[in-house]
CSV table of C-alpha atoms in Angstrom, one decimal:
chain,number,residue,atom,x,y,z
E,45,UNK,CA,79.3,45.4,30.6
E,46,UNK,CA,75.3,44.8,31.2
E,47,UNK,CA,73.6,46.0,34.2
E,48,UNK,CA,72.3,42.3,35.0
E,49,UNK,CA,72.3,38.9,33.8
E,50,UNK,CA,71.1,35.4,34.4
E,51,UNK,CA,72.8,32.0,34.0
E,52,UNK,CA,72.1,28.4,34.6
E,53,UNK,CA,73.5,24.9,35.5
E,54,UNK,CA,72.4,21.6,36.0
E,55,UNK,CA,72.4,19.0,38.6
E,56,UNK,CA,74.1,15.9,37.5
E,57,UNK,CA,73.8,12.0,38.4
E,58,UNK,CA,75.7,9.5,37.8
E,59,UNK,CA,74.5,6.5,35.4
E,60,UNK,CA,77.7,4.2,35.6
E,61,UNK,CA,80.8,4.3,37.0
E,62,UNK,CA,80.3,5.5,41.1
E,63,UNK,CA,83.5,4.4,42.7
E,64,UNK,CA,85.3,3.1,39.7
E,65,UNK,CA,86.0,6.3,38.6
E,66,UNK,CA,88.0,7.2,41.1
E,67,UNK,CA,90.6,4.4,39.7
E,68,UNK,CA,90.7,5.1,36.7
E,69,UNK,CA,87.6,3.6,35.0
E,70,UNK,CA,85.0,5.1,33.1
E,71,UNK,CA,82.2,6.8,33.9
E,72,UNK,CA,78.6,8.0,32.5
E,73,UNK,CA,77.3,11.1,33.5
E,74,UNK,CA,74.0,12.6,33.0
E,75,UNK,CA,73.0,16.7,33.4
E,76,UNK,CA,69.2,16.7,34.9
E,77,UNK,CA,68.0,20.2,32.6
E,78,UNK,CA,64.6,19.6,35.1
E,79,UNK,CA,67.1,20.3,38.1
E,80,UNK,CA,68.6,23.1,37.7
E,81,UNK,CA,70.7,26.1,39.4
E,82,UNK,CA,69.5,29.7,38.3
E,83,UNK,CA,71.7,33.0,39.1
E,84,UNK,CA,71.0,36.4,38.5
E,85,UNK,CA,73.8,39.2,38.8
E,86,UNK,CA,72.5,42.8,39.1
E,87,UNK,CA,74.6,45.9,39.2
E,88,UNK,CA,71.9,48.7,40.3
E,89,UNK,CA,73.0,48.4,43.8
E,90,UNK,CA,75.3,48.8,46.4
E,91,UNK,CA,78.1,47.1,47.8
E,92,UNK,CA,78.4,43.5,47.0
E,93,UNK,CA,76.1,41.1,48.4
E,94,UNK,CA,74.7,37.5,47.9
E,95,UNK,CA,71.0,36.2,48.1
E,96,UNK,CA,71.5,31.6,48.3
E,97,UNK,CA,70.0,29.1,50.7
E,98,UNK,CA,72.4,29.4,53.0
E,99,UNK,CA,73.2,32.9,53.2
E,100,UNK,CA,71.8,36.4,52.5
E,101,UNK,CA,74.3,39.7,53.0
E,102,UNK,CA,77.5,41.0,52.7
E,103,UNK,CA,80.6,38.8,50.4
E,104,UNK,CA,83.0,39.0,52.8
E,105,UNK,CA,80.2,38.0,56.1
E,106,UNK,CA,80.2,34.9,54.5
E,107,UNK,CA,80.9,31.9,57.0
E,108,UNK,CA,83.9,29.2,56.0
E,109,UNK,CA,81.0,26.6,54.8
E,110,UNK,CA,80.7,28.7,51.8
E,111,UNK,CA,84.7,29.8,52.0
E,112,UNK,CA,84.5,28.0,47.9
E,113,UNK,CA,81.9,30.1,46.8
E,114,UNK,CA,83.8,33.5,48.1
E,115,UNK,CA,87.0,32.7,46.8
E,116,UNK,CA,85.9,32.1,43.4
E,117,UNK,CA,83.9,35.5,43.1
E,118,UNK,CA,86.9,36.7,44.2
E,119,UNK,CA,88.6,34.9,41.5
E,120,UNK,CA,86.4,36.2,38.9
E,121,UNK,CA,86.2,39.9,40.0
E,122,UNK,CA,90.0,40.2,39.0
E,123,UNK,CA,89.5,38.2,35.9
E,124,UNK,CA,87.7,41.4,35.1
E,125,UNK,CA,89.4,43.8,37.1
E,126,UNK,CA,86.2,44.9,38.8
E,127,UNK,CA,87.0,44.4,42.5
E,128,UNK,CA,85.2,47.5,43.4
E,129,UNK,CA,81.9,46.4,41.3
E,130,UNK,CA,78.6,46.8,43.2
E,131,UNK,CA,76.9,44.1,42.6
E,132,UNK,CA,74.1,41.9,44.2
E,133,UNK,CA,74.4,38.0,43.5
E,134,UNK,CA,71.1,35.9,43.6
E,135,UNK,CA,70.9,32.0,43.5
E,136,UNK,CA,67.9,30.3,43.1
E,137,UNK,CA,69.1,26.4,43.0
E,138,UNK,CA,66.5,23.0,42.9
E,139,UNK,CA,69.5,20.7,43.6
E,140,UNK,CA,69.2,19.3,47.0
E,141,UNK,CA,72.1,19.1,48.9
E,142,UNK,CA,74.3,16.2,50.1
E,143,UNK,CA,72.4,13.8,47.8
E,144,UNK,CA,75.2,13.0,45.2
E,145,UNK,CA,73.5,15.6,42.5
E,146,UNK,CA,76.4,18.2,42.5
E,147,UNK,CA,74.5,20.8,44.1
E,148,UNK,CA,77.9,23.0,45.1
E,149,UNK,CA,79.6,21.7,41.1
E,150,UNK,CA,76.1,23.5,39.4
E,151,UNK,CA,76.2,26.5,41.6
E,152,UNK,CA,79.9,27.1,40.7
E,153,UNK,CA,79.5,26.8,36.9
E,154,UNK,CA,76.3,28.8,37.1
E,155,UNK,CA,78.3,31.8,38.9
E,156,UNK,CA,81.0,31.7,36.6
E,157,UNK,CA,78.4,31.7,33.4
E,158,UNK,CA,76.6,34.9,34.9
E,159,UNK,CA,79.9,36.7,35.6
E,160,UNK,CA,80.8,36.3,31.8
E,161,UNK,CA,77.4,36.9,30.4
E,162,UNK,CA,77.3,40.4,32.5
E,163,UNK,CA,80.5,41.4,31.1
E,164,UNK,CA,79.6,40.1,27.9
E,165,UNK,CA,82.7,37.8,27.4
E,166,UNK,CA,83.4,34.4,25.6
E,167,UNK,CA,83.7,31.8,27.7
E,168,UNK,CA,85.2,28.4,26.5
E,169,UNK,CA,83.9,25.4,28.1
E,170,UNK,CA,87.9,24.7,29.2
E,171,UNK,CA,88.1,27.7,31.0
E,172,UNK,CA,84.9,27.3,32.7
E,173,UNK,CA,85.6,23.9,34.0
E,174,UNK,CA,88.8,25.6,35.2
E,175,UNK,CA,87.3,28.6,37.0
E,176,UNK,CA,84.7,26.7,38.5
E,177,UNK,CA,87.0,24.2,40.0
E,178,UNK,CA,88.4,26.7,42.5
E,179,UNK,CA,85.0,26.4,44.3
E,180,UNK,CA,85.2,22.1,44.3
E,181,UNK,CA,89.1,22.3,45.4
E,182,UNK,CA,87.5,24.2,48.4
E,183,UNK,CA,84.7,22.5,49.4
E,184,UNK,CA,85.7,18.8,47.6
E,185,UNK,CA,89.5,18.9,48.6
E,186,UNK,CA,90.4,16.4,45.7
E,187,UNK,CA,87.8,16.7,43.3
E,188,UNK,CA,87.7,14.4,39.9
E,189,UNK,CA,86.1,16.8,37.9
E,190,UNK,CA,83.2,15.1,36.7
E,191,UNK,CA,80.6,17.2,38.5
E,192,UNK,CA,81.1,20.1,36.9
E,193,UNK,CA,82.1,18.5,33.4
E,194,UNK,CA,78.5,17.0,33.6
E,195,UNK,CA,77.0,20.3,35.5
E,196,UNK,CA,78.3,22.2,32.6
E,197,UNK,CA,76.9,19.9,29.4
E,198,UNK,CA,73.7,19.8,27.6
E,199,UNK,CA,74.4,16.1,26.9
E,200,UNK,CA,76.0,13.2,28.6
E,201,UNK,CA,79.3,12.7,29.6
E,202,UNK,CA,81.7,10.5,29.1
E,203,UNK,CA,84.6,11.0,31.3
E,204,UNK,CA,87.8,9.2,32.7
E,205,UNK,CA,89.9,11.0,35.2
E,206,UNK,CA,92.2,13.1,33.6
E,207,UNK,CA,92.1,11.6,30.5
E,208,UNK,CA,88.8,12.0,28.6
E,209,UNK,CA,85.7,14.6,29.0
E,210,UNK,CA,83.6,14.2,25.8
E,211,UNK,CA,79.7,14.3,25.1
E,212,UNK,CA,77.9,11.1,24.1
E,213,UNK,CA,75.9,11.0,21.2
E,214,UNK,CA,72.9,8.4,21.3
E,215,UNK,CA,69.3,8.4,20.8
E,216,UNK,CA,66.9,7.0,23.2
E,217,UNK,CA,63.2,8.7,22.3
E,218,UNK,CA,61.0,6.2,24.8
E,219,UNK,CA,62.9,5.0,27.7
E,220,UNK,CA,62.7,7.3,30.6
E,221,UNK,CA,64.6,7.8,34.2
E,222,UNK,CA,63.3,7.9,37.5
E,223,UNK,CA,65.5,9.4,40.5
E,224,UNK,CA,64.3,9.3,43.8
E,225,UNK,CA,65.6,10.9,47.1
E,226,UNK,CA,66.2,8.4,49.8
E,227,UNK,CA,65.8,11.1,52.3
E,228,UNK,CA,69.4,10.2,53.6
E,229,UNK,CA,72.2,12.5,53.3
E,230,UNK,CA,75.3,11.2,51.0
E,231,UNK,CA,78.1,10.1,53.0
E,232,UNK,CA,80.9,10.9,50.3
E,233,UNK,CA,84.4,11.0,52.0
E,234,UNK,CA,82.6,8.2,54.1
E,235,UNK,CA,82.4,6.1,51.1
E,236,UNK,CA,85.4,6.9,49.2
E,237,UNK,CA,87.2,5.9,52.3
E,238,UNK,CA,85.2,2.5,53.2
E,239,UNK,CA,85.9,1.4,49.1
E,240,UNK,CA,89.6,2.4,49.6
E,241,UNK,CA,89.7,0.7,52.7
E,242,UNK,CA,88.2,-2.5,50.9
E,243,UNK,CA,91.0,-2.2,47.9
E,244,UNK,CA,93.7,-2.2,50.6
E,245,UNK,CA,92.5,-5.1,53.3
E,246,UNK,CA,90.6,-7.0,51.0
E,247,UNK,CA,92.1,-6.4,47.5
E,248,UNK,CA,91.3,-10.2,46.1
E,249,UNK,CA,87.5,-9.1,46.4
E,250,UNK,CA,87.2,-5.1,45.8
E,251,UNK,CA,89.4,-5.0,42.9
E,252,UNK,CA,87.6,-6.9,40.5
E,253,UNK,CA,84.1,-5.6,41.9
E,254,UNK,CA,85.7,-1.9,40.6
E,255,UNK,CA,87.3,-3.5,37.2
E,256,UNK,CA,83.8,-4.8,36.6
E,257,UNK,CA,81.9,-1.6,37.3
E,258,UNK,CA,84.6,-0.1,34.6
E,259,UNK,CA,83.5,-3.1,32.2
E,260,UNK,CA,79.8,-2.5,32.9
E,261,UNK,CA,80.4,1.4,32.0
E,262,UNK,CA,81.8,0.3,28.7
E,263,UNK,CA,79.5,-2.0,27.8
E,264,UNK,CA,76.8,0.8,28.4
E,265,UNK,CA,78.0,3.0,26.1
E,266,UNK,CA,77.7,0.6,23.4
E,267,UNK,CA,74.0,0.1,24.8
E,268,UNK,CA,73.6,3.8,24.0
E,269,UNK,CA,74.9,3.3,20.9
E,270,UNK,CA,73.0,0.7,19.9
E,271,UNK,CA,69.2,2.2,22.0
E,272,UNK,CA,69.3,-1.3,23.8
E,273,UNK,CA,67.4,-0.2,26.9
E,274,UNK,CA,66.7,-3.8,28.1
E,275,UNK,CA,70.5,-4.2,28.4
E,276,UNK,CA,71.0,-1.2,30.3
E,277,UNK,CA,68.4,-2.1,32.8
E,278,UNK,CA,70.4,-5.3,33.2
E,279,UNK,CA,74.0,-3.4,33.4
E,280,UNK,CA,72.2,-1.1,35.9
E,281,UNK,CA,71.3,-4.1,38.2
E,282,UNK,CA,75.0,-5.1,38.0
E,283,UNK,CA,76.0,-2.2,39.2
E,284,UNK,CA,74.0,-2.4,42.1
E,285,UNK,CA,75.1,-5.5,43.2
E,286,UNK,CA,78.7,-4.5,42.5
E,287,UNK,CA,78.1,-1.2,45.0
E,288,UNK,CA,76.5,-2.8,47.5
E,289,UNK,CA,79.2,-5.5,47.6
E,290,UNK,CA,81.3,-2.6,48.6
E,291,UNK,CA,79.4,-1.8,51.1
E,292,UNK,CA,77.8,1.5,49.4
E,293,UNK,CA,74.5,0.9,49.4
E,294,UNK,CA,71.9,1.0,52.1
E,295,UNK,CA,69.2,-0.8,53.2
E,296,UNK,CA,66.7,2.3,52.2
E,297,UNK,CA,68.4,2.0,48.6
E,298,UNK,CA,68.1,-1.6,48.1
E,299,UNK,CA,64.7,-1.5,48.6
E,300,UNK,CA,63.8,1.6,46.9
E,301,UNK,CA,65.8,-0.5,43.6
E,302,UNK,CA,63.5,-3.6,44.7
E,303,UNK,CA,60.5,-1.4,44.5
E,304,UNK,CA,61.2,0.2,41.3
E,305,UNK,CA,61.6,-3.2,39.5
E,306,UNK,CA,58.3,-4.2,41.1
E,307,UNK,CA,56.7,-1.4,39.1
E,308,UNK,CA,58.2,-2.2,35.8
E,309,UNK,CA,61.8,-1.0,36.1
E,310,UNK,CA,64.2,-2.2,33.1
E,311,UNK,CA,67.2,-1.4,35.8
E,312,UNK,CA,67.7,0.6,39.2
E,313,UNK,CA,70.6,1.5,41.5
E,314,UNK,CA,72.2,3.7,43.5
E,315,UNK,CA,73.6,7.3,42.2
E,316,UNK,CA,76.9,8.8,43.5
E,317,UNK,CA,78.7,7.5,46.4
E,318,UNK,CA,75.9,5.9,48.5
E,319,UNK,CA,75.5,5.7,52.1
E,320,UNK,CA,72.4,8.1,51.0
E,321,UNK,CA,71.8,9.8,48.5
E,322,UNK,CA,69.6,8.9,45.3
E,323,UNK,CA,68.9,5.9,43.4
E,324,UNK,CA,67.9,5.8,39.8
E,325,UNK,CA,65.8,3.3,37.3
E,326,UNK,CA,65.0,3.5,33.8
E,327,UNK,CA,61.5,3.1,32.5
E,328,UNK,CA,60.4,1.9,29.1
E,329,UNK,CA,58.1,5.0,28.7
E,330,UNK,CA,56.4,7.7,30.5
E,331,UNK,CA,53.7,5.8,31.6
E,332,UNK,CA,56.4,3.6,33.6
E,333,UNK,CA,58.1,5.8,35.0
E,334,UNK,CA,55.0,8.1,36.6
E,335,UNK,CA,53.8,4.6,38.2
E,336,UNK,CA,57.4,4.1,39.4
E,337,UNK,CA,57.6,7.6,41.0
E,338,UNK,CA,54.2,7.0,42.6
E,339,UNK,CA,55.3,4.2,43.9
E,340,UNK,CA,58.4,5.1,45.3
E,341,UNK,CA,57.2,8.0,46.8
E,342,UNK,CA,54.5,6.5,48.2
E,343,UNK,CA,57.7,4.0,50.1
E,344,UNK,CA,58.8,7.2,51.9
E,345,UNK,CA,61.0,8.9,49.0
E,346,UNK,CA,60.7,12.7,49.5
E,347,UNK,CA,61.0,13.6,46.0
E,348,UNK,CA,61.2,11.8,42.9
E,349,UNK,CA,62.3,13.3,39.6
E,350,UNK,CA,61.4,12.1,35.7
E,351,UNK,CA,64.0,12.7,33.4
E,352,UNK,CA,63.3,11.8,29.5
E,353,UNK,CA,66.0,11.4,26.7
E,354,UNK,CA,63.4,12.8,24.3
E,355,UNK,CA,64.0,16.0,25.5
E,356,UNK,CA,67.5,16.0,24.2
E,357,UNK,CA,68.7,17.7,20.7
E,358,UNK,CA,71.1,15.5,19.8
E,359,UNK,CA,72.0,16.9,17.0
E,360,UNK,CA,72.9,20.3,18.4
E,361,UNK,CA,73.7,18.5,22.0
E,362,UNK,CA,72.0,20.9,23.5
E,363,UNK,CA,68.2,20.7,25.1
E,364,UNK,CA,64.7,21.9,23.9
E,365,UNK,CA,64.6,24.2,26.8
E,366,UNK,CA,65.9,27.6,26.2
E,367,UNK,CA,67.7,27.6,29.3
E,368,UNK,CA,70.1,30.8,29.5
E,369,UNK,CA,73.7,29.2,29.6
């Protein structure tokens, strides 16, 4: 066992397949490698303490809103038969909370990794996801697994709930994504409930929209394989239309999508559950991406992020950033 260890995980965005993934349709999600969670674990201390943006103090005094993290740490200590270990866990997160970017999943993944790094123990992807899901089940009740799958990945994910969880190999060297925070907290449970109600009360209207979102995700995977960024943009616009018809967009998200398009975006849509959270758009290049990001901030977006696909090393499935996994 080492005296200290560090680890990293990433935020996530859903590119295609919001809501339809709940009903067995495929989704494509991306790790955001410049929006990360870093954990640092040291043992040259007394007691068992944690320092994160919600709490600073002994693990056993954490409030119920952090119950998932507390139970995850308890499980990890049991795994290593180290229930009496003295440690201090520092969590530094760039992932905004309640914006549909997988904050809790990224935190859970980084915590699992740092304990395995401390004990110098190999960690398979399957075990990582299984352990991280302990926290996600407490926080989200019945998670699809998409958030942890993406937060722990170095490449985009093709995901079908309880069936497929694989990394996608594609090469987009010039197109760039722009993500903008709407400034409104996402309402995941409310949005999921709304879609479920629509499917129950108006199946003739809602079911085709869900099926079309699944087909859009399949078409997007083909577009990625052929590096067809124009088609990807069109598919993003189609997704946004369907999601708005399902009732999960907002006036702000609609306005941000329009502003992105007016400033050269090939396509734009909300990402995540909707009713707040973030929107994403695809630009032809970095210059267009910077212009779009500036326009969105001018329009009121409190924060924007730019992700270039050129940073992925598709031959290894890793990014060029030398981050500790």
